[in-house]
C-alpha cells in the first residue's frame, strides 16, 4: 500500500552511554479482518504484523503486532546510545511488504 | 401462544449467551498458556499504565514496563482475538518499557505477561472501562 508513511522522533541530542526515548508512528489502517463492508463481505486482514528497530547491528526492539493494535500504530521505547549513528526502523505488512526507514542520531 | 417447551428453550438460549464472556476469558488464558508454554506465572514484576476509563476503544494508550524482562506480551481478555502485541527487547534497548495504542472492544482486563531471562514468567492485569468499543461493531 502506498499510504504507509513512517514518522520517527529521535532524541534531539544523543549522548553515548545514555538511554533515550524514540517515538514512532506509521500511517496504516490496521484492518483487523473482523469488519464487514456494506455488502456484508468480510474485509480481509491487512495489518503491520512486525516492527523492528535496530541500532549498530543490534536489536533495540522487535515487536509483534496483532489486529488489536490501533490504526496508525504508535510505538514508544528507549534506546541505549552507543557509538553508532544509524538507527534502522522496519515495518512488516501482511502480504510481505516491508517498509524501512533509516535515521541518523545527532550527537551533541 | 408460547408453550412450556419454547419457554425452556428460550431460557437455554439466555444461558448460552451469559456463558460467552467466560469462553472469551478462556481464549485469553489459552493464548497466555500458549505463550508461556504452560509454565506457572507469578503475579507482579510488571507495571501497566492505562487509563481507568477510555472513552474511545479504538485508541487506548497502554504502557508496559518490566525491569529485566526479555519480552513483554500484552493481551486484552475481552477482545475477539485476545493477543495484542509482544515486545522483545534487544541488547541495544535502553529500558524494558514500551508504549503503544491499542483497540479494546469493551470494558475488560488488559494483561501483560513478562518473560524473564531465566525463563520464568510474571504478569499483571489492569481493568480498563471502555465507553465506545473499538472493534468496528
PDB file of C-alpha atoms in Angstrom:
ATOM      1  CA  UNK A   1       0.000   0.000   0.000  1.00  0.00           C
ATOM      2  CA  UNK A   2       1.228   3.442  -0.867  1.00  0.00           C
ATOM      3  CA  UNK A   3      -0.240   5.270   2.112  1.00  0.00           C
ATOM      4  CA  UNK A   4       2.261   3.810   4.571  1.00  0.00           C
ATOM      5  CA  UNK A   5       4.245   6.760   5.848  1.00  0.00           C
ATOM      6  CA  UNK A   6       6.560   6.381   8.840  1.00  0.00           C
ATOM      7  CA  UNK A   7       7.192   9.235  11.227  1.00  0.00           C
ATOM      8  CA  UNK A   8      10.025   8.966  13.725  1.00  0.00           C
ATOM      9  CA  UNK A   9      11.188  11.211  16.518  1.00  0.00           C
ATOM     10  CA  UNK A  10      14.705  10.630  17.797  1.00  0.00           C
ATOM     11  CA  UNK A  11      16.204  12.417  20.798  1.00  0.00           C
ATOM     12  CA  UNK A  12      17.366  15.875  19.721  1.00  0.00           C
ATOM     13  CA  UNK A  13      20.866  15.327  21.045  1.00  0.00           C
ATOM     14  CA  UNK A  14      22.278  11.896  21.733  1.00  0.00           C
ATOM     15  CA  UNK A  15      24.892  11.106  24.380  1.00  0.00           C
ATOM     16  CA  UNK A  16      26.815   7.826  24.274  1.00  0.00           C
ATOM     17  CA  UNK A  17      26.043   5.586  27.240  1.00  0.00           C
ATOM     18  CA  UNK A  18      22.645   7.113  27.889  1.00  0.00           C
ATOM     19  CA  UNK A  19      19.168   5.748  27.334  1.00  0.00           C
ATOM     20  CA  UNK A  20      16.963   7.914  25.153  1.00  0.00           C
ATOM     21  CA  UNK A  21      13.356   7.804  24.046  1.00  0.00           C
ATOM     22  CA  UNK A  22      12.275   7.090  20.475  1.00  0.00           C
ATOM     23  CA  UNK A  23       8.730   7.669  19.250  1.00  0.00           C
ATOM     24  CA  UNK A  24       7.485   6.120  16.025  1.00  0.00           C
ATOM     25  CA  UNK A  25       4.204   6.310  14.188  1.00  0.00           C
ATOM     26  CA  UNK A  26       3.351   4.765  10.853  1.00  0.00           C
ATOM     27  CA  UNK A  27       0.200   5.649   8.949  1.00  0.00           C
ATOM     28  CA  UNK A  28      -1.647   2.405   8.341  1.00  0.00           C
ATOM     29  CA  UNK A  29      -5.288   1.288   8.507  1.00  0.00           C
ATOM     30  CA  UNK A  30      -4.517  -1.886  10.541  1.00  0.00           C
ATOM     31  CA  UNK A  31      -7.565  -3.638   9.063  1.00  0.00           C
ATOM     32  CA  UNK A  32      -8.406  -6.336  11.614  1.00  0.00           C
ATOM     33  CA  UNK A  33     -10.129  -8.814   9.303  1.00  0.00           C
ATOM     34  CA  UNK A  34     -13.163  -8.734  11.598  1.00  0.00           C
ATOM     35  CA  UNK A  35     -15.033  -5.894   9.940  1.00  0.00           C
ATOM     36  CA  UNK A  36     -17.585  -6.288   7.164  1.00  0.00           C
ATOM     37  CA  UNK A  37     -18.227  -3.886   4.311  1.00  0.00           C
ATOM     38  CA  UNK A  38     -21.697  -2.571   3.370  1.00  0.00           C
ATOM     39  CA  UNK A  39     -22.409  -5.737   1.331  1.00  0.00           C
ATOM     40  CA  UNK A  40     -21.675  -7.973   4.289  1.00  0.00           C
ATOM     41  CA  UNK A  41     -18.380  -9.275   2.950  1.00  0.00           C
ATOM     42  CA  UNK A  42     -15.540  -9.584   5.407  1.00  0.00           C
ATOM     43  CA  UNK A  43     -12.764  -7.088   4.726  1.00  0.00           C
ATOM     44  CA  UNK A  44      -9.528  -9.128   4.657  1.00  0.00           C
ATOM     45  CA  UNK A  45      -6.936  -8.537   7.349  1.00  0.00           C
ATOM     46  CA  UNK A  46      -4.185  -6.098   6.420  1.00  0.00           C
ATOM     47  CA  UNK A  47      -2.011  -5.072   9.329  1.00  0.00           C
ATOM     48  CA  UNK A  48       1.557  -4.271  10.212  1.00  0.00           C
ATOM     49  CA  UNK A  49       2.437  -7.567  11.912  1.00  0.00           C
ATOM     50  CA  UNK A  50       6.001  -6.820  12.965  1.00  0.00           C
ATOM     51  CA  UNK A  51       8.055  -3.746  13.789  1.00  0.00           C
ATOM     52  CA  UNK A  52      11.771  -3.742  14.492  1.00  0.00           C
ATOM     53  CA  UNK A  53      14.303  -1.125  15.486  1.00  0.00           C
ATOM     54  CA  UNK A  54      17.999  -1.881  15.020  1.00  0.00           C
ATOM     55  CA  UNK A  55      20.968   0.149  16.151  1.00  0.00           C
ATOM     56  CA  UNK A  56      24.647  -0.599  15.497  1.00  0.00           C
ATOM     57  CA  UNK A  57      23.778  -4.087  14.241  1.00  0.00           C
ATOM     58  CA  UNK A  58      21.896  -4.927  17.423  1.00  0.00           C
ATOM     59  CA  UNK A  59      18.195  -5.171  18.074  1.00  0.00           C
ATOM     60  CA  UNK A  60      16.586  -2.461  20.155  1.00  0.00           C
ATOM     61  CA  UNK A  61      13.008  -3.657  19.924  1.00  0.00           C
ATOM     62  CA  UNK A  62      11.353  -6.460  17.994  1.00  0.00           C
ATOM     63  CA  UNK A  63       7.602  -6.121  18.286  1.00  0.00           C
ATOM     64  CA  UNK A  64       4.903  -8.499  17.068  1.00  0.00           C
ATOM     65  CA  UNK A  65       1.602  -6.768  16.388  1.00  0.00           C
ATOM     66  CA  UNK A  66      -1.932  -8.150  16.191  1.00  0.00           C
ATOM     67  CA  UNK A  67      -5.121  -6.608  14.887  1.00  0.00           C
ATOM     68  CA  UNK A  68      -5.772  -5.182  18.340  1.00  0.00           C
ATOM     69  CA  UNK A  69      -3.106  -2.524  17.851  1.00  0.00           C
ATOM     70  CA  UNK A  70      -4.775   0.732  16.812  1.00  0.00           C
ATOM     71  CA  UNK A  71      -4.735   2.165  13.315  1.00  0.00           C
ATOM     72  CA  UNK A  72      -1.581   4.183  12.644  1.00  0.00           C
ATOM     73  CA  UNK A  73       0.459   2.099  15.090  1.00  0.00           C
ATOM     74  CA  UNK A  74       2.338   4.243  17.570  1.00  0.00           C
ATOM     75  CA  UNK A  75       5.259   2.774  19.481  1.00  0.00           C
ATOM     76  CA  UNK A  76       7.408   4.463  22.080  1.00  0.00           C
ATOM     77  CA  UNK A  77      10.506   2.825  23.574  1.00  0.00           C
ATOM     78  CA  UNK A  78      14.038   3.519  24.808  1.00  0.00           C
ATOM     79  CA  UNK A  79      17.364   3.018  23.075  1.00  0.00           C
ATOM     80  CA  UNK A  80      20.781   2.710  24.693  1.00  0.00           C
ATOM     81  CA  UNK A  81      23.002   5.134  22.814  1.00  0.00           C
ATOM     82  CA  UNK A  82      26.438   3.838  21.834  1.00  0.00           C
ATOM     83  CA  UNK A  83      28.909   4.872  19.140  1.00  0.00           C
ATOM     84  CA  UNK A  84      26.821   4.182  16.022  1.00  0.00           C
ATOM     85  CA  UNK A  85      24.736   6.918  14.437  1.00  0.00           C
ATOM     86  CA  UNK A  86      22.330   4.978  12.222  1.00  0.00           C
ATOM     87  CA  UNK A  87      19.042   3.697  13.577  1.00  0.00           C
ATOM     88  CA  UNK A  88      17.082   1.423  11.254  1.00  0.00           C
ATOM     89  CA  UNK A  89      13.311   1.052  11.558  1.00  0.00           C
ATOM     90  CA  UNK A  90      11.418  -1.659   9.701  1.00  0.00           C
ATOM     91  CA  UNK A  91       7.695  -2.320   9.425  1.00  0.00           C
ATOM     92  CA  UNK A  92       6.437  -5.644   8.033  1.00  0.00           C
ATOM     93  CA  UNK A  93       2.990  -5.685   6.470  1.00  0.00           C
ATOM     94  CA  UNK A  94       0.649  -8.652   5.851  1.00  0.00           C
ATOM     95  CA  UNK A  95       1.283  -9.890   2.316  1.00  0.00           C
ATOM     96  CA  UNK A  96       5.026  -9.405   2.568  1.00  0.00           C
ATOM     97  CA  UNK A  97       5.524  -5.681   2.008  1.00  0.00           C
ATOM     98  CA  UNK A  98       8.386  -4.219   4.057  1.00  0.00           C
ATOM     99  CA  UNK A  99       8.927  -0.537   4.816  1.00  0.00           C
ATOM    100  CA  UNK A 100      12.336   0.587   6.018  1.00  0.00           C
ATOM    101  CA  UNK A 101      13.422   3.970   7.294  1.00  0.00           C
ATOM    102  CA  UNK A 102      16.915   4.932   8.439  1.00  0.00           C
ATOM    103  CA  UNK A 103      17.559   7.881  10.745  1.00  0.00           C
ATOM    104  CA  UNK A 104      20.808   9.406  11.960  1.00  0.00           C
ATOM    105  CA  UNK A 105      21.391  10.319  15.572  1.00  0.00           C
ATOM    106  CA  UNK A 106      22.953  13.712  16.151  1.00  0.00           C
ATOM    107  CA  UNK A 107      25.450  13.717  18.981  1.00  0.00           C
ATOM    108  CA  UNK A 108      25.550  16.921  20.961  1.00  0.00           C
TER     109      UNK A 108
ATOM    110  CA  UNK B   1     -49.093 -18.682  22.447  1.00  0.00           C
ATOM    111  CA  UNK B   2     -45.786 -19.755  23.999  1.00  0.00           C
ATOM    112  CA  UNK B   3     -45.622 -23.329  25.159  1.00  0.00           C
ATOM    113  CA  UNK B   4     -43.687 -24.505  28.161  1.00  0.00           C
ATOM    114  CA  UNK B   5     -41.162 -26.186  25.862  1.00  0.00           C
ATOM    115  CA  UNK B   6     -40.490 -22.940  23.986  1.00  0.00           C
ATOM    116  CA  UNK B   7     -40.048 -21.047  27.243  1.00  0.00           C
ATOM    117  CA  UNK B   8     -37.469 -23.567  28.349  1.00  0.00           C
ATOM    118  CA  UNK B   9     -35.677 -23.287  25.004  1.00  0.00           C
ATOM    119  CA  UNK B  10     -35.524 -19.508  25.412  1.00  0.00           C
ATOM    120  CA  UNK B  11     -34.102 -19.922  28.878  1.00  0.00           C
ATOM    121  CA  UNK B  12     -31.447 -22.212  27.452  1.00  0.00           C
ATOM    122  CA  UNK B  13     -30.587 -19.569  24.828  1.00  0.00           C
ATOM    123  CA  UNK B  14     -30.148 -16.943  27.531  1.00  0.00           C
ATOM    124  CA  UNK B  15     -27.900 -19.274  29.489  1.00  0.00           C
ATOM    125  CA  UNK B  16     -25.693 -19.784  26.414  1.00  0.00           C
ATOM    126  CA  UNK B  17     -25.376 -16.036  25.923  1.00  0.00           C
ATOM    127  CA  UNK B  18     -24.274 -15.470  29.513  1.00  0.00           C
ATOM    128  CA  UNK B  19     -21.641 -18.170  29.056  1.00  0.00           C
ATOM    129  CA  UNK B  20     -19.893 -16.295  26.212  1.00  0.00           C
ATOM    130  CA  UNK B  21     -17.787 -13.902  28.364  1.00  0.00           C
ATOM    131  CA  UNK B  22     -16.364 -16.887  30.234  1.00  0.00           C
ATOM    132  CA  UNK B  23     -15.280 -18.583  26.996  1.00  0.00           C
ATOM    133  CA  UNK B  24     -13.674 -15.326  25.833  1.00  0.00           C
ATOM    134  CA  UNK B  25     -11.638 -15.170  29.036  1.00  0.00           C
ATOM    135  CA  UNK B  26     -10.679 -18.797  28.438  1.00  0.00           C
ATOM    136  CA  UNK B  27      -9.400 -17.784  24.979  1.00  0.00           C
ATOM    137  CA  UNK B  28      -7.115 -15.233  26.650  1.00  0.00           C
ATOM    138  CA  UNK B  29      -5.977 -17.857  29.163  1.00  0.00           C
ATOM    139  CA  UNK B  30      -5.255 -20.239  26.282  1.00  0.00           C
ATOM    140  CA  UNK B  31      -3.281 -17.539  24.452  1.00  0.00           C
ATOM    141  CA  UNK B  32      -1.247 -16.803  27.587  1.00  0.00           C
ATOM    142  CA  UNK B  33      -0.691 -20.536  28.194  1.00  0.00           C
ATOM    143  CA  UNK B  34       0.497 -20.899  24.586  1.00  0.00           C
ATOM    144  CA  UNK B  35       2.940 -18.038  25.153  1.00  0.00           C
ATOM    145  CA  UNK B  36       4.305 -19.344  28.444  1.00  0.00           C
ATOM    146  CA  UNK B  37       4.279 -22.972  27.320  1.00  0.00           C
ATOM    147  CA  UNK B  38       2.190 -23.844  30.353  1.00  0.00           C
ATOM    148  CA  UNK B  39       4.773 -22.575  32.849  1.00  0.00           C
ATOM    149  CA  UNK B  40       3.441 -21.061  36.052  1.00  0.00           C
ATOM    150  CA  UNK B  41       3.098 -17.292  36.055  1.00  0.00           C
ATOM    151  CA  UNK B  42       3.674 -15.277  39.209  1.00  0.00           C
ATOM    152  CA  UNK B  43       1.926 -12.003  39.928  1.00  0.00           C
ATOM    153  CA  UNK B  44       3.749  -8.691  39.955  1.00  0.00           C
ATOM    154  CA  UNK B  45       7.003  -7.566  38.390  1.00  0.00           C
ATOM    155  CA  UNK B  46       5.152  -5.883  35.536  1.00  0.00           C
ATOM    156  CA  UNK B  47       3.717  -2.395  35.514  1.00  0.00           C
ATOM    157  CA  UNK B  48       0.871  -1.452  33.192  1.00  0.00           C
ATOM    158  CA  UNK B  49      -0.066   2.168  32.732  1.00  0.00           C
ATOM    159  CA  UNK B  50      -3.512   2.515  31.225  1.00  0.00           C
ATOM    160  CA  UNK B  51      -6.422   4.908  31.586  1.00  0.00           C
ATOM    161  CA  UNK B  52      -9.058   3.801  34.092  1.00  0.00           C
ATOM    162  CA  UNK B  53     -11.777   4.910  31.667  1.00  0.00           C
ATOM    163  CA  UNK B  54     -11.173   5.007  27.914  1.00  0.00           C
ATOM    164  CA  UNK B  55     -13.785   6.999  26.025  1.00  0.00           C
ATOM    165  CA  UNK B  56     -12.770   5.607  22.642  1.00  0.00           C
ATOM    166  CA  UNK B  57     -11.887   1.927  22.460  1.00  0.00           C
ATOM    167  CA  UNK B  58     -10.201   2.477  19.099  1.00  0.00           C
ATOM    168  CA  UNK B  59      -7.089   4.037  20.579  1.00  0.00           C
ATOM    169  CA  UNK B  60      -6.329   3.281  24.194  1.00  0.00           C
ATOM    170  CA  UNK B  61      -2.822   4.308  25.263  1.00  0.00           C
ATOM    171  CA  UNK B  62      -1.088   1.474  27.092  1.00  0.00           C
ATOM    172  CA  UNK B  63       2.375   1.482  28.597  1.00  0.00           C
ATOM    173  CA  UNK B  64       4.136  -1.602  29.943  1.00  0.00           C
ATOM    174  CA  UNK B  65       7.311  -1.866  31.951  1.00  0.00           C
ATOM    175  CA  UNK B  66       9.052  -4.908  33.422  1.00  0.00           C
ATOM    176  CA  UNK B  67      12.594  -4.316  34.708  1.00  0.00           C
ATOM    177  CA  UNK B  68      14.937  -7.022  33.485  1.00  0.00           C
ATOM    178  CA  UNK B  69      12.386  -8.713  31.236  1.00  0.00           C
ATOM    179  CA  UNK B  70      13.395 -10.201  27.904  1.00  0.00           C
ATOM    180  CA  UNK B  71       9.900  -9.916  26.462  1.00  0.00           C
ATOM    181  CA  UNK B  72       6.521  -8.499  27.403  1.00  0.00           C
ATOM    182  CA  UNK B  73       3.342  -9.889  25.840  1.00  0.00           C
ATOM    183  CA  UNK B  74       0.139  -7.891  26.001  1.00  0.00           C
ATOM    184  CA  UNK B  75      -3.372  -9.382  25.999  1.00  0.00           C
ATOM    185  CA  UNK B  76      -6.885  -7.954  26.024  1.00  0.00           C
ATOM    186  CA  UNK B  77      -9.075 -10.679  27.524  1.00  0.00           C
ATOM    187  CA  UNK B  78     -12.377  -9.350  26.163  1.00  0.00           C
ATOM    188  CA  UNK B  79     -11.373  -8.854  22.527  1.00  0.00           C
ATOM    189  CA  UNK B  80     -12.409 -11.273  19.749  1.00  0.00           C
ATOM    190  CA  UNK B  81      -8.710 -12.158  19.442  1.00  0.00           C
ATOM    191  CA  UNK B  82      -7.003 -11.698  22.810  1.00  0.00           C
ATOM    192  CA  UNK B  83      -3.431 -11.221  21.577  1.00  0.00           C
ATOM    193  CA  UNK B  84      -2.374  -7.581  21.201  1.00  0.00           C
ATOM    194  CA  UNK B  85       1.400  -7.357  20.890  1.00  0.00           C
ATOM    195  CA  UNK B  86       4.694  -8.879  22.004  1.00  0.00           C
ATOM    196  CA  UNK B  87       7.638  -6.592  22.737  1.00  0.00           C
ATOM    197  CA  UNK B  88      11.060  -8.247  22.526  1.00  0.00           C
ATOM    198  CA  UNK B  89      13.823  -6.123  23.995  1.00  0.00           C
ATOM    199  CA  UNK B  90      17.196  -6.440  22.268  1.00  0.00           C
ATOM    200  CA  UNK B  91      20.731  -5.759  23.528  1.00  0.00           C
ATOM    201  CA  UNK B  92      20.514  -2.120  22.408  1.00  0.00           C
ATOM    202  CA  UNK B  93      17.329  -1.411  24.367  1.00  0.00           C
ATOM    203  CA  UNK B  94      17.623   1.490  26.786  1.00  0.00           C
ATOM    204  CA  UNK B  95      14.963   0.153  29.140  1.00  0.00           C
ATOM    205  CA  UNK B  96      12.396  -2.593  29.413  1.00  0.00           C
ATOM    206  CA  UNK B  97       9.394  -0.455  28.736  1.00  0.00           C
ATOM    207  CA  UNK B  98       7.270   0.305  25.699  1.00  0.00           C
ATOM    208  CA  UNK B  99       4.115   2.243  24.919  1.00  0.00           C
ATOM    209  CA  UNK B 100       1.575   1.820  22.190  1.00  0.00           C
ATOM    210  CA  UNK B 101      -2.098   2.410  21.439  1.00  0.00           C
ATOM    211  CA  UNK B 102      -4.499  -0.499  21.311  1.00  0.00           C
ATOM    212  CA  UNK B 103      -8.107  -1.356  20.428  1.00  0.00           C
ATOM    213  CA  UNK B 104     -10.471  -2.592  23.122  1.00  0.00           C
ATOM    214  CA  UNK B 105     -13.878  -4.000  22.196  1.00  0.00           C
ATOM    215  CA  UNK B 106     -15.370  -3.151  25.587  1.00  0.00           C
ATOM    216  CA  UNK B 107     -14.672  -2.917  29.288  1.00  0.00           C
ATOM    217  CA  UNK B 108     -12.148  -5.634  30.097  1.00  0.00           C
ATOM    218  CA  UNK B 109      -8.867  -6.587  31.694  1.00  0.00           C
ATOM    219  CA  UNK B 110      -5.599  -5.854  29.943  1.00  0.00           C
ATOM    220  CA  UNK B 111      -2.979  -8.438  30.891  1.00  0.00           C
ATOM    221  CA  UNK B 112       0.777  -8.092  30.495  1.00  0.00           C
ATOM    222  CA  UNK B 113       2.980 -11.173  30.787  1.00  0.00           C
ATOM    223  CA  UNK B 114       6.721 -10.638  31.126  1.00  0.00           C
ATOM    224  CA  UNK B 115       9.212 -13.317  30.168  1.00  0.00           C
ATOM    225  CA  UNK B 116      12.312 -13.078  32.319  1.00  0.00           C
ATOM    226  CA  UNK B 117      15.765 -14.099  31.015  1.00  0.00           C
ATOM    227  CA  UNK B 118      15.746 -17.188  33.304  1.00  0.00           C
ATOM    228  CA  UNK B 119      12.578 -18.457  31.602  1.00  0.00           C
ATOM    229  CA  UNK B 120      10.156 -17.558  34.380  1.00  0.00           C
ATOM    230  CA  UNK B 121       7.025 -15.501  33.785  1.00  0.00           C
ATOM    231  CA  UNK B 122       5.409 -12.659  35.666  1.00  0.00           C
ATOM    232  CA  UNK B 123       2.118 -10.970  34.975  1.00  0.00           C
ATOM    233  CA  UNK B 124      -0.093  -8.069  35.906  1.00  0.00           C
ATOM    234  CA  UNK B 125      -3.611  -7.089  34.894  1.00  0.00           C
ATOM    235  CA  UNK B 126      -5.497  -3.829  34.913  1.00  0.00           C
ATOM    236  CA  UNK B 127      -9.152  -3.163  34.145  1.00  0.00           C
ATOM    237  CA  UNK B 128      -9.984  -0.548  31.525  1.00  0.00           C
ATOM    238  CA  UNK B 129     -13.555   0.714  31.263  1.00  0.00           C
ATOM    239  CA  UNK B 130     -14.447   1.451  27.647  1.00  0.00           C
ATOM    240  CA  UNK B 131     -17.276   3.818  26.714  1.00  0.00           C
ATOM    241  CA  UNK B 132     -17.296   3.113  22.952  1.00  0.00           C
ATOM    242  CA  UNK B 133     -15.846  -0.192  21.790  1.00  0.00           C
ATOM    243  CA  UNK B 134     -13.192  -0.320  19.095  1.00  0.00           C
ATOM    244  CA  UNK B 135     -13.947  -3.477  17.126  1.00  0.00           C
ATOM    245  CA  UNK B 136     -15.922  -1.908  14.324  1.00  0.00           C
ATOM    246  CA  UNK B 137     -19.225  -3.298  15.646  1.00  0.00           C
TER     247      UNK B 137
END
